[in-house]
mmCIF file of C-alpha atoms in Angstrom:
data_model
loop_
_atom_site.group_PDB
_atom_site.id
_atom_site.type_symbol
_atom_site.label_atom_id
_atom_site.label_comp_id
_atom_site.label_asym_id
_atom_site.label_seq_id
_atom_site.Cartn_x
_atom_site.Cartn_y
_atom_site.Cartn_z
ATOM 1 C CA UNK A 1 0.000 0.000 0.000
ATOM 2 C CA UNK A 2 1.476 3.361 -1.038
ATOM 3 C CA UNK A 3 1.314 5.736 1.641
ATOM 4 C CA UNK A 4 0.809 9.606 0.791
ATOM 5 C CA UNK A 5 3.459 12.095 1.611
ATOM 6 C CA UNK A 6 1.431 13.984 4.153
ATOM 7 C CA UNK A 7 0.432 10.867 6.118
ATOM 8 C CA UNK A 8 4.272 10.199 6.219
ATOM 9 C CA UNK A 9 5.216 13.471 7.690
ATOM 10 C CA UNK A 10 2.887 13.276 9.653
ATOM 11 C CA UNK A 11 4.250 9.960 11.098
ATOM 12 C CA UNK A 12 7.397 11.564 11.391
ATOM 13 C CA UNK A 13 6.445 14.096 13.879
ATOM 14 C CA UNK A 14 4.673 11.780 15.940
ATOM 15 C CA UNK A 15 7.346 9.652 16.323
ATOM 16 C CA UNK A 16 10.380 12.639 17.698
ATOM 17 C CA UNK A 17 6.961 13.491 20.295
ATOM 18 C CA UNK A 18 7.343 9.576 21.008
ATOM 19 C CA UNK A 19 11.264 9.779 21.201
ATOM 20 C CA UNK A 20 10.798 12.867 23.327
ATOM 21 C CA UNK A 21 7.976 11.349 25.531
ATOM 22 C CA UNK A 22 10.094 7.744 26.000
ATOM 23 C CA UNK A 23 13.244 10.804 27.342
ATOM 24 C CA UNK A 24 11.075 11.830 29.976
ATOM 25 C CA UNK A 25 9.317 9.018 31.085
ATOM 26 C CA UNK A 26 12.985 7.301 31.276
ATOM 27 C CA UNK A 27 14.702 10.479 32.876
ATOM 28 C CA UNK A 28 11.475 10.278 35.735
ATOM 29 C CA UNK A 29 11.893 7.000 35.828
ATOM 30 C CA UNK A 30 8.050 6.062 35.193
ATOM 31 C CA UNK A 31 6.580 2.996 32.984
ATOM 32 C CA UNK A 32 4.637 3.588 29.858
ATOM 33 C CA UNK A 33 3.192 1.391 27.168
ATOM 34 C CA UNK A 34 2.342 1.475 23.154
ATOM 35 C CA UNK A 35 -1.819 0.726 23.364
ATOM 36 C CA UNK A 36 -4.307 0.271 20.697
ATOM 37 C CA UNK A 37 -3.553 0.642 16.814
ATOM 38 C CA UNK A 38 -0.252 1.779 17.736
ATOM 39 C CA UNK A 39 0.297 -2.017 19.795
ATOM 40 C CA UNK A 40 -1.045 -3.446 16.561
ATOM 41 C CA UNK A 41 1.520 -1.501 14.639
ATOM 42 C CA UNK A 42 4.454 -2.606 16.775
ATOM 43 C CA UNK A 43 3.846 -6.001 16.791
ATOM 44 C CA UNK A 44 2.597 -6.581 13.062
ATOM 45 C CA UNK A 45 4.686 -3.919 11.381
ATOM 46 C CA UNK A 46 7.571 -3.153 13.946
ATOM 47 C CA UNK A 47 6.323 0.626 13.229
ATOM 48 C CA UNK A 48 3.356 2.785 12.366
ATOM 49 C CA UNK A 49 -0.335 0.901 10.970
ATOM 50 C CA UNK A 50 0.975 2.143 6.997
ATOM 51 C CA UNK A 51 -2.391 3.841 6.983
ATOM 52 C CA UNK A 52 -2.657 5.241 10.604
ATOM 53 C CA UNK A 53 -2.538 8.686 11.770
ATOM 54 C CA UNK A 54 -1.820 8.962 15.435
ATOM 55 C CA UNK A 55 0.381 7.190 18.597
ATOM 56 C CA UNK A 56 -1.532 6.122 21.565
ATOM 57 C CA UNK A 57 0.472 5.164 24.727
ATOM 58 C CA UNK A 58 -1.224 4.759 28.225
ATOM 59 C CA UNK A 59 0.445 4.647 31.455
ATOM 60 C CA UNK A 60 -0.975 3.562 34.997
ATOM 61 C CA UNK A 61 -2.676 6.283 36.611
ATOM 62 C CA UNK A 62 0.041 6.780 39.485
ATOM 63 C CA UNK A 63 3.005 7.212 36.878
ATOM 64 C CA UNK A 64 0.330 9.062 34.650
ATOM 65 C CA UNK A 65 -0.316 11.867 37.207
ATOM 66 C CA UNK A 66 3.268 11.973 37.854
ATOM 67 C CA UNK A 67 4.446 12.541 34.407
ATOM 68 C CA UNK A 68 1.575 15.086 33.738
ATOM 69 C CA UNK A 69 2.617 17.175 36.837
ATOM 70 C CA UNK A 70 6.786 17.073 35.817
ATOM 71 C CA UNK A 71 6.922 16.283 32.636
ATOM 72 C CA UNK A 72 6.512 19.899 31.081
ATOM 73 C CA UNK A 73 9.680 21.109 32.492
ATOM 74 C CA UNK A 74 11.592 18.149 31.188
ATOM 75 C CA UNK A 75 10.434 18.124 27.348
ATOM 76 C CA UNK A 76 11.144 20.002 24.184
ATOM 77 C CA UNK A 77 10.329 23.406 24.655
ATOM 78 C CA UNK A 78 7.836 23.352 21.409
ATOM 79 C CA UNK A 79 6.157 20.344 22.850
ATOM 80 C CA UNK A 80 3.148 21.336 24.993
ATOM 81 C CA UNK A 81 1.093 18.595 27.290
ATOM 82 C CA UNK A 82 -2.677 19.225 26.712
ATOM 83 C CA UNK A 83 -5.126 18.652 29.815
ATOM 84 C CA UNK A 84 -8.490 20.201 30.681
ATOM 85 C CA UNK A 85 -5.843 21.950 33.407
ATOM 86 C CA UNK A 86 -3.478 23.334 31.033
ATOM 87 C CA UNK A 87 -5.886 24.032 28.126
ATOM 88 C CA UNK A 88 -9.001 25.258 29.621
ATOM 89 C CA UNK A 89 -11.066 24.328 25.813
ATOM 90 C CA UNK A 90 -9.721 20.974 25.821
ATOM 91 C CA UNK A 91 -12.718 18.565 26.827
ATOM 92 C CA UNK A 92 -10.817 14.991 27.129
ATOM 93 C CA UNK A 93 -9.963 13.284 30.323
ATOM 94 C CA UNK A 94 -6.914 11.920 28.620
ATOM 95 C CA UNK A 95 -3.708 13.822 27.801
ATOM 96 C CA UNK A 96 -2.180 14.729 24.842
ATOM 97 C CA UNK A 97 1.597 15.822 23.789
ATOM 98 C CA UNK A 98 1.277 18.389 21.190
ATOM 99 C CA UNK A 99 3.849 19.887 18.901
ATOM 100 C CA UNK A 100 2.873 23.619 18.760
ATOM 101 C CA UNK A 101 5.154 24.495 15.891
ATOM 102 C CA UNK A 102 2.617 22.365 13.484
ATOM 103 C CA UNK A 103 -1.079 21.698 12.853
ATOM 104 C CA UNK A 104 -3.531 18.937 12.969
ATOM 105 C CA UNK A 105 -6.958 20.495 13.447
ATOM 106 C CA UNK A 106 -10.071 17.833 13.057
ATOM 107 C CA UNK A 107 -12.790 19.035 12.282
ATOM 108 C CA UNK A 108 -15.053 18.230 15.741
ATOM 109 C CA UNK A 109 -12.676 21.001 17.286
ATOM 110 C CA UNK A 110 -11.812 23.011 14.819
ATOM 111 C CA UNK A 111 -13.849 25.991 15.955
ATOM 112 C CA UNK A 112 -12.227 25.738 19.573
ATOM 113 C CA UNK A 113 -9.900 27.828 20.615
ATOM 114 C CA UNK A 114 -6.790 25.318 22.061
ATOM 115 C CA UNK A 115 -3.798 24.209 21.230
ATOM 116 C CA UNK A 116 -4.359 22.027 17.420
ATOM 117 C CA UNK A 117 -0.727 20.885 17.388
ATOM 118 C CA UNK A 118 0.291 17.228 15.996
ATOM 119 C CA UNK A 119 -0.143 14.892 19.207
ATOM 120 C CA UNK A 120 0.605 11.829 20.474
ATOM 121 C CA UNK A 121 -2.089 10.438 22.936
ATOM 122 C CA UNK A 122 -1.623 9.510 26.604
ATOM 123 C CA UNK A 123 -4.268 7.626 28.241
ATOM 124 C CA UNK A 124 -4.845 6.868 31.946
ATOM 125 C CA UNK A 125 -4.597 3.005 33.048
ATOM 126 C CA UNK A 126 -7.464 3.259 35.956
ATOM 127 C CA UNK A 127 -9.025 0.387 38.417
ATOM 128 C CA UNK A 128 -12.201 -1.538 36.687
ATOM 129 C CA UNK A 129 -15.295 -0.280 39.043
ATOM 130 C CA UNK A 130 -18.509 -0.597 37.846
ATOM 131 C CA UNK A 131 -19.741 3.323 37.204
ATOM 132 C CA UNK A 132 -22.987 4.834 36.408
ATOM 133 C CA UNK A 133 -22.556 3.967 32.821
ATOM 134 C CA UNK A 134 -25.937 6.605 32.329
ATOM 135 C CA UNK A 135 -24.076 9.469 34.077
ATOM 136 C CA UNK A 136 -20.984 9.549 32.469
ATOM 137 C CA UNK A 137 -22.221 9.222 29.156
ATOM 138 C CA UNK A 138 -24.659 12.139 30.430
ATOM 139 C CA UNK A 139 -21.134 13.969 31.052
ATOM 140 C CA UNK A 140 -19.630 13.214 28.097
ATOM 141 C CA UNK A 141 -22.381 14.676 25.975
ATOM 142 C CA UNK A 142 -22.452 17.716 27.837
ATOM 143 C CA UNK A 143 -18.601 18.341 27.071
ATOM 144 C CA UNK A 144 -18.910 17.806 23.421
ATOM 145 C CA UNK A 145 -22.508 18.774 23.263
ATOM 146 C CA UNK A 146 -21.584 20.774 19.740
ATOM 147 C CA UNK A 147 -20.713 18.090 17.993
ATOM 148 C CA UNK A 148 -23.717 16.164 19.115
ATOM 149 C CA UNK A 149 -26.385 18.783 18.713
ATOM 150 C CA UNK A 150 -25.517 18.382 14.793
ATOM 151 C CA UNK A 151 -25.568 15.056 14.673
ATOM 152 C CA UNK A 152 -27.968 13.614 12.215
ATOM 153 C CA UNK A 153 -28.810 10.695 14.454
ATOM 154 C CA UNK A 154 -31.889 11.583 16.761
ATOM 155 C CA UNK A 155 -31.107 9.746 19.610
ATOM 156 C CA UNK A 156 -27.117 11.452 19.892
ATOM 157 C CA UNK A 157 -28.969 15.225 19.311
ATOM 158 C CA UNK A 158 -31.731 14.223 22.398
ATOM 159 C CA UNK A 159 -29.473 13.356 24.469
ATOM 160 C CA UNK A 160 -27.081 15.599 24.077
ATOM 161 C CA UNK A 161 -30.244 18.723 24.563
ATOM 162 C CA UNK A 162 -31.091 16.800 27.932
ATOM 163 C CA UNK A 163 -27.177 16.904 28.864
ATOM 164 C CA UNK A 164 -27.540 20.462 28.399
ATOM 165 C CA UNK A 165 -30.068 21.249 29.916
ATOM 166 C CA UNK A 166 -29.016 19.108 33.178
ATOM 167 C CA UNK A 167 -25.568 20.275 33.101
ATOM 168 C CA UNK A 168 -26.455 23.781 32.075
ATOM 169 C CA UNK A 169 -24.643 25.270 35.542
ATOM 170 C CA UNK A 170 -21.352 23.401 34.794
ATOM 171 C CA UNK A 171 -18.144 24.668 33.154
ATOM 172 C CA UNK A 172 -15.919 22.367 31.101
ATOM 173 C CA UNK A 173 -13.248 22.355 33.975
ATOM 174 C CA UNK A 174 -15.719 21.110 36.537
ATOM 175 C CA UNK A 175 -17.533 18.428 33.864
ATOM 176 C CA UNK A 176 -13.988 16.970 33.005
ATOM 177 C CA UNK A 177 -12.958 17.027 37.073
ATOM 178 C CA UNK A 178 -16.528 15.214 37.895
ATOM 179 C CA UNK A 179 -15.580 12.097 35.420
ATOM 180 C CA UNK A 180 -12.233 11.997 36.119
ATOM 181 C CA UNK A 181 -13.392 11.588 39.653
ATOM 182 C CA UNK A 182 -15.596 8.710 37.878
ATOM 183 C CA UNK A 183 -12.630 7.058 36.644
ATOM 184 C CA UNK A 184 -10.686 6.907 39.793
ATOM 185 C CA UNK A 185 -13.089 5.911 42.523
ATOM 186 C CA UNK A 186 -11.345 2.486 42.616
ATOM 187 C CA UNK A 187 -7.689 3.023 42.294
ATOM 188 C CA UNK A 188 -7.346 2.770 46.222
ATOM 189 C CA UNK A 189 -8.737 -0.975 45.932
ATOM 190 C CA UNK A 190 -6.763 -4.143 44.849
ATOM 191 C CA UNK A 191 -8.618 -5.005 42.036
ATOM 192 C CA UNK A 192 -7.597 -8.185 39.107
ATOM 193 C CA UNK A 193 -8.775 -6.121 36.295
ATOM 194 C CA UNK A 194 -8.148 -2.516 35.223
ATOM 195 C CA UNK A 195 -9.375 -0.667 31.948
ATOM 196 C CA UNK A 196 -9.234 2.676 29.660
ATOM 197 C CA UNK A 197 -12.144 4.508 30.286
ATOM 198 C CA UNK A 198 -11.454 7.099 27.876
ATOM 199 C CA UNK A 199 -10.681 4.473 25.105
ATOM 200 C CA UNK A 200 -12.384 4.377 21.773
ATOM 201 C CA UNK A 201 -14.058 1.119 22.642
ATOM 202 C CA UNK A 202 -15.266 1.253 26.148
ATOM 203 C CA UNK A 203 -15.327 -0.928 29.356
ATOM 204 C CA UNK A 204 -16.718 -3.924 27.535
ATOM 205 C CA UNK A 205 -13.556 -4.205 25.278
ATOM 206 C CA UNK A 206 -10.849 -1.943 26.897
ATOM 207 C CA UNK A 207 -10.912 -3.775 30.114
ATOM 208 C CA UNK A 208 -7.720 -5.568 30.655
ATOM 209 C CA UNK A 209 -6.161 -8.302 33.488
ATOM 210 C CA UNK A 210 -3.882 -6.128 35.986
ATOM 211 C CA UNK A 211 -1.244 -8.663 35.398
ATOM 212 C CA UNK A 212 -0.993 -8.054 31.433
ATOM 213 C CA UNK A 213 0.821 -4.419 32.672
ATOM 214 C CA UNK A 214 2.701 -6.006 35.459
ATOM 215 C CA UNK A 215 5.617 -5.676 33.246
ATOM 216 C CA UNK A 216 7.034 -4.610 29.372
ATOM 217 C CA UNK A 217 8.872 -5.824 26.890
ATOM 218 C CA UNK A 218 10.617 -3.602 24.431
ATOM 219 C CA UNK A 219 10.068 -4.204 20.463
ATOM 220 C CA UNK A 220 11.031 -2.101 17.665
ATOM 221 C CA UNK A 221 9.012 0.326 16.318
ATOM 222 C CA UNK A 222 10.526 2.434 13.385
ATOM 223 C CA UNK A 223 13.907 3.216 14.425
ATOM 224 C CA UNK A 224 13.185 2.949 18.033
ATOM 225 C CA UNK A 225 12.947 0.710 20.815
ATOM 226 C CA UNK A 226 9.698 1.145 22.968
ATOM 227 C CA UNK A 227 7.526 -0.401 25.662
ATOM 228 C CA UNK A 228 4.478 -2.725 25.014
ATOM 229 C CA UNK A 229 2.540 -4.666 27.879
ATOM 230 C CA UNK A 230 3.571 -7.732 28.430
ATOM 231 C CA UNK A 231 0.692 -9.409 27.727
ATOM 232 C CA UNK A 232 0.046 -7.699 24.331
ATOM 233 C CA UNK A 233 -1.330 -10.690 23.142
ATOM 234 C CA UNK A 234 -3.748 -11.141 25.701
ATOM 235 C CA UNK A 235 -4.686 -7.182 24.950
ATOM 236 C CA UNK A 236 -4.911 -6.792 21.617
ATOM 237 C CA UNK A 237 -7.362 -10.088 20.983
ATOM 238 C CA UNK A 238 -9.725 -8.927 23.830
ATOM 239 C CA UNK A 239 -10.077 -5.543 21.893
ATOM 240 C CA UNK A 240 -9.508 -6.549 18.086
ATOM 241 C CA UNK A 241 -10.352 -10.052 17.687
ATOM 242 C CA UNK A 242 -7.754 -11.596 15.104
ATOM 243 C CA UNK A 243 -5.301 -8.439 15.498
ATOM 244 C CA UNK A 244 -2.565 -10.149 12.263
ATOM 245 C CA UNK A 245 -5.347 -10.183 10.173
ATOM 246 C CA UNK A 246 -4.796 -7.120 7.844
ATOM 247 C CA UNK A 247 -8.708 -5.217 7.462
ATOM 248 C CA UNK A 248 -9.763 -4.947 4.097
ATOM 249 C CA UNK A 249 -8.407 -2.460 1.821
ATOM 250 C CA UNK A 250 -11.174 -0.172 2.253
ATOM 251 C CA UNK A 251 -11.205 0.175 5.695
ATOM 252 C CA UNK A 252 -7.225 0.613 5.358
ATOM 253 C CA UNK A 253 -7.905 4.566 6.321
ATOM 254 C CA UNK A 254 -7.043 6.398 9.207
ATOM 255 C CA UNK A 255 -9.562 7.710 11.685
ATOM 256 C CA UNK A 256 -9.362 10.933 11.829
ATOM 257 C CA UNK A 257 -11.548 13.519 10.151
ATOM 258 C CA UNK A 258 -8.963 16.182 10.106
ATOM 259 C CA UNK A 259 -9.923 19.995 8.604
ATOM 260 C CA UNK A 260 -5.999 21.003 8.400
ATOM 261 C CA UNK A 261 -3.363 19.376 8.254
ATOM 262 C CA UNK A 262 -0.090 21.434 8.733
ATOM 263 C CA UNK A 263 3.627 19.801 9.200
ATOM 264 C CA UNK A 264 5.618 23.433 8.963
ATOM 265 C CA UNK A 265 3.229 25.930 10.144
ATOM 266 C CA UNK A 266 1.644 26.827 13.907
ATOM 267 C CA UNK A 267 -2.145 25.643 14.563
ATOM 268 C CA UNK A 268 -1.966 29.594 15.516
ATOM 269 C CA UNK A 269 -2.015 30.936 11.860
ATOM 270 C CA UNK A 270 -4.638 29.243 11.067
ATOM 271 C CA UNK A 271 -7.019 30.991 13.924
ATOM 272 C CA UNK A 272 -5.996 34.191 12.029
ATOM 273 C CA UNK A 273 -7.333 33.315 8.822
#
């Protein structure tokens, strides 16, 4: 499959935030590992999905807080880690590492008024604890209740005008902080299984065994060595099924619905336009 020149830039720049990212987390001494496509891509390509557009990584949510509260002063100074703290548009409960010298706006966001840099994604590793599924789906519509409100699917613009109208009093800042609060209520308990809530595919397939991340082994991945759990196997076919099997060549796309991407120019000229 011929991959387009943008897509491989793109890659490019994801991979030095990787590089930089693997610096810190070795310099702080904290674990991390590849999840997702990006597990996929190091263990059936040694490198990137040919056709994907991103880098997810997770860490445990002790090592996670830790890197989000030291990390800054450690990386590049173009590099930039995106919270609902830092960024006060940014409506994820996951972080991201952006590179503010370039652009990769999608077009959900485009309209908001954050940091649009190329990222790499960093999701929080939390304790499996059976939440009030209605709630925080309630929450989650109410932070991206744009989006939803022009959706063309009835049930997705209903519930996003109820989340409105029940969350009407709340601010971004204290939405994210209430789910987050969600997604930690059982770190303090020993618990067998632990999950990604803010995964693509939800408890029911992002739910892992505690001892799959008791430890890493490192595999290459483009020109670098990096961390994947060590029970990637174990991962990958709870989430993806047959994960060698190549998808057909239609669905061989990336994910994201960008509106601009940008490999040698600031998301900040484009706000000017």
């Amino acid at each position: 499959m011929k991959i387009d020149e943008t897509t491989k830039s793109l890659q490019k720049i994801e991979l030095d935030i990787l590089k930089e990212f693997i610096r810190v987390c070795d310099l702080l001494n904290l674990n991390y590992f590849l999840i997702g496509g990006s597990l996929i891509g190091a263990v059936r390509h040694e490198g990137f999905i040919p056709w994907d557009d991103d880098i997810d990584v997770c860490m445990l949510r002790d090592d996670y807080e830790i890197f989000l509260k030291k990390g800054q002063k450690y990386l590049d100074k173009k590099l930039f880690i995106q919270t609902y703290k830092t960024d006060k548009n940014y409506s994820n409960c996951f972080a991201k590492i952006r590179n503010s010298e370039t652009t990769f706006m999608e077009e959900s966001v485009k309209d908001v008024q954050m940091n649009h840099g190329i990222f790499i994604d960093i999701f929080p590793i939390d304790n499996l604890y059976s939440i009030n599924k209605i709630k925080a789906k309630m929450i989650h519509y109410a932070l991206y209740q744009n989006y939803f409100l022009n959706s063309e699917n009835l049930f997705k613009k209903s519930f996003a005008y109820l989340s409105k109208i029940f969350y009407r009093n709340k601010t971004k800042l204290e939405l994210c902080q209430k789910l987050e609060k969600m997604h930690t209520l059982a770190n303090d308990k020993n618990k067998d299984k632990v999950v990604n809530y803010c995964g693509s595919w939800g408890v029911k397939k992002e739910s892992h065994c505690r001892d799959d991340f008791s430890d890493y082994q490192l595999v290459d991945f483009e020109n670098i060595k990096v961390k994947i759990p060590i029970g990637y196997d174990r991962i990958l076919k709870d989430t993806y099924g047959d994960y060698m099997k190549l998808p057909p060549e239609e669905k061989r796309v990336s994910h994201h619905y960008t509106e601009v991407i940008d490999v040698n120019k600031s998301y900040i000229n484009y706000f000017c336009l």
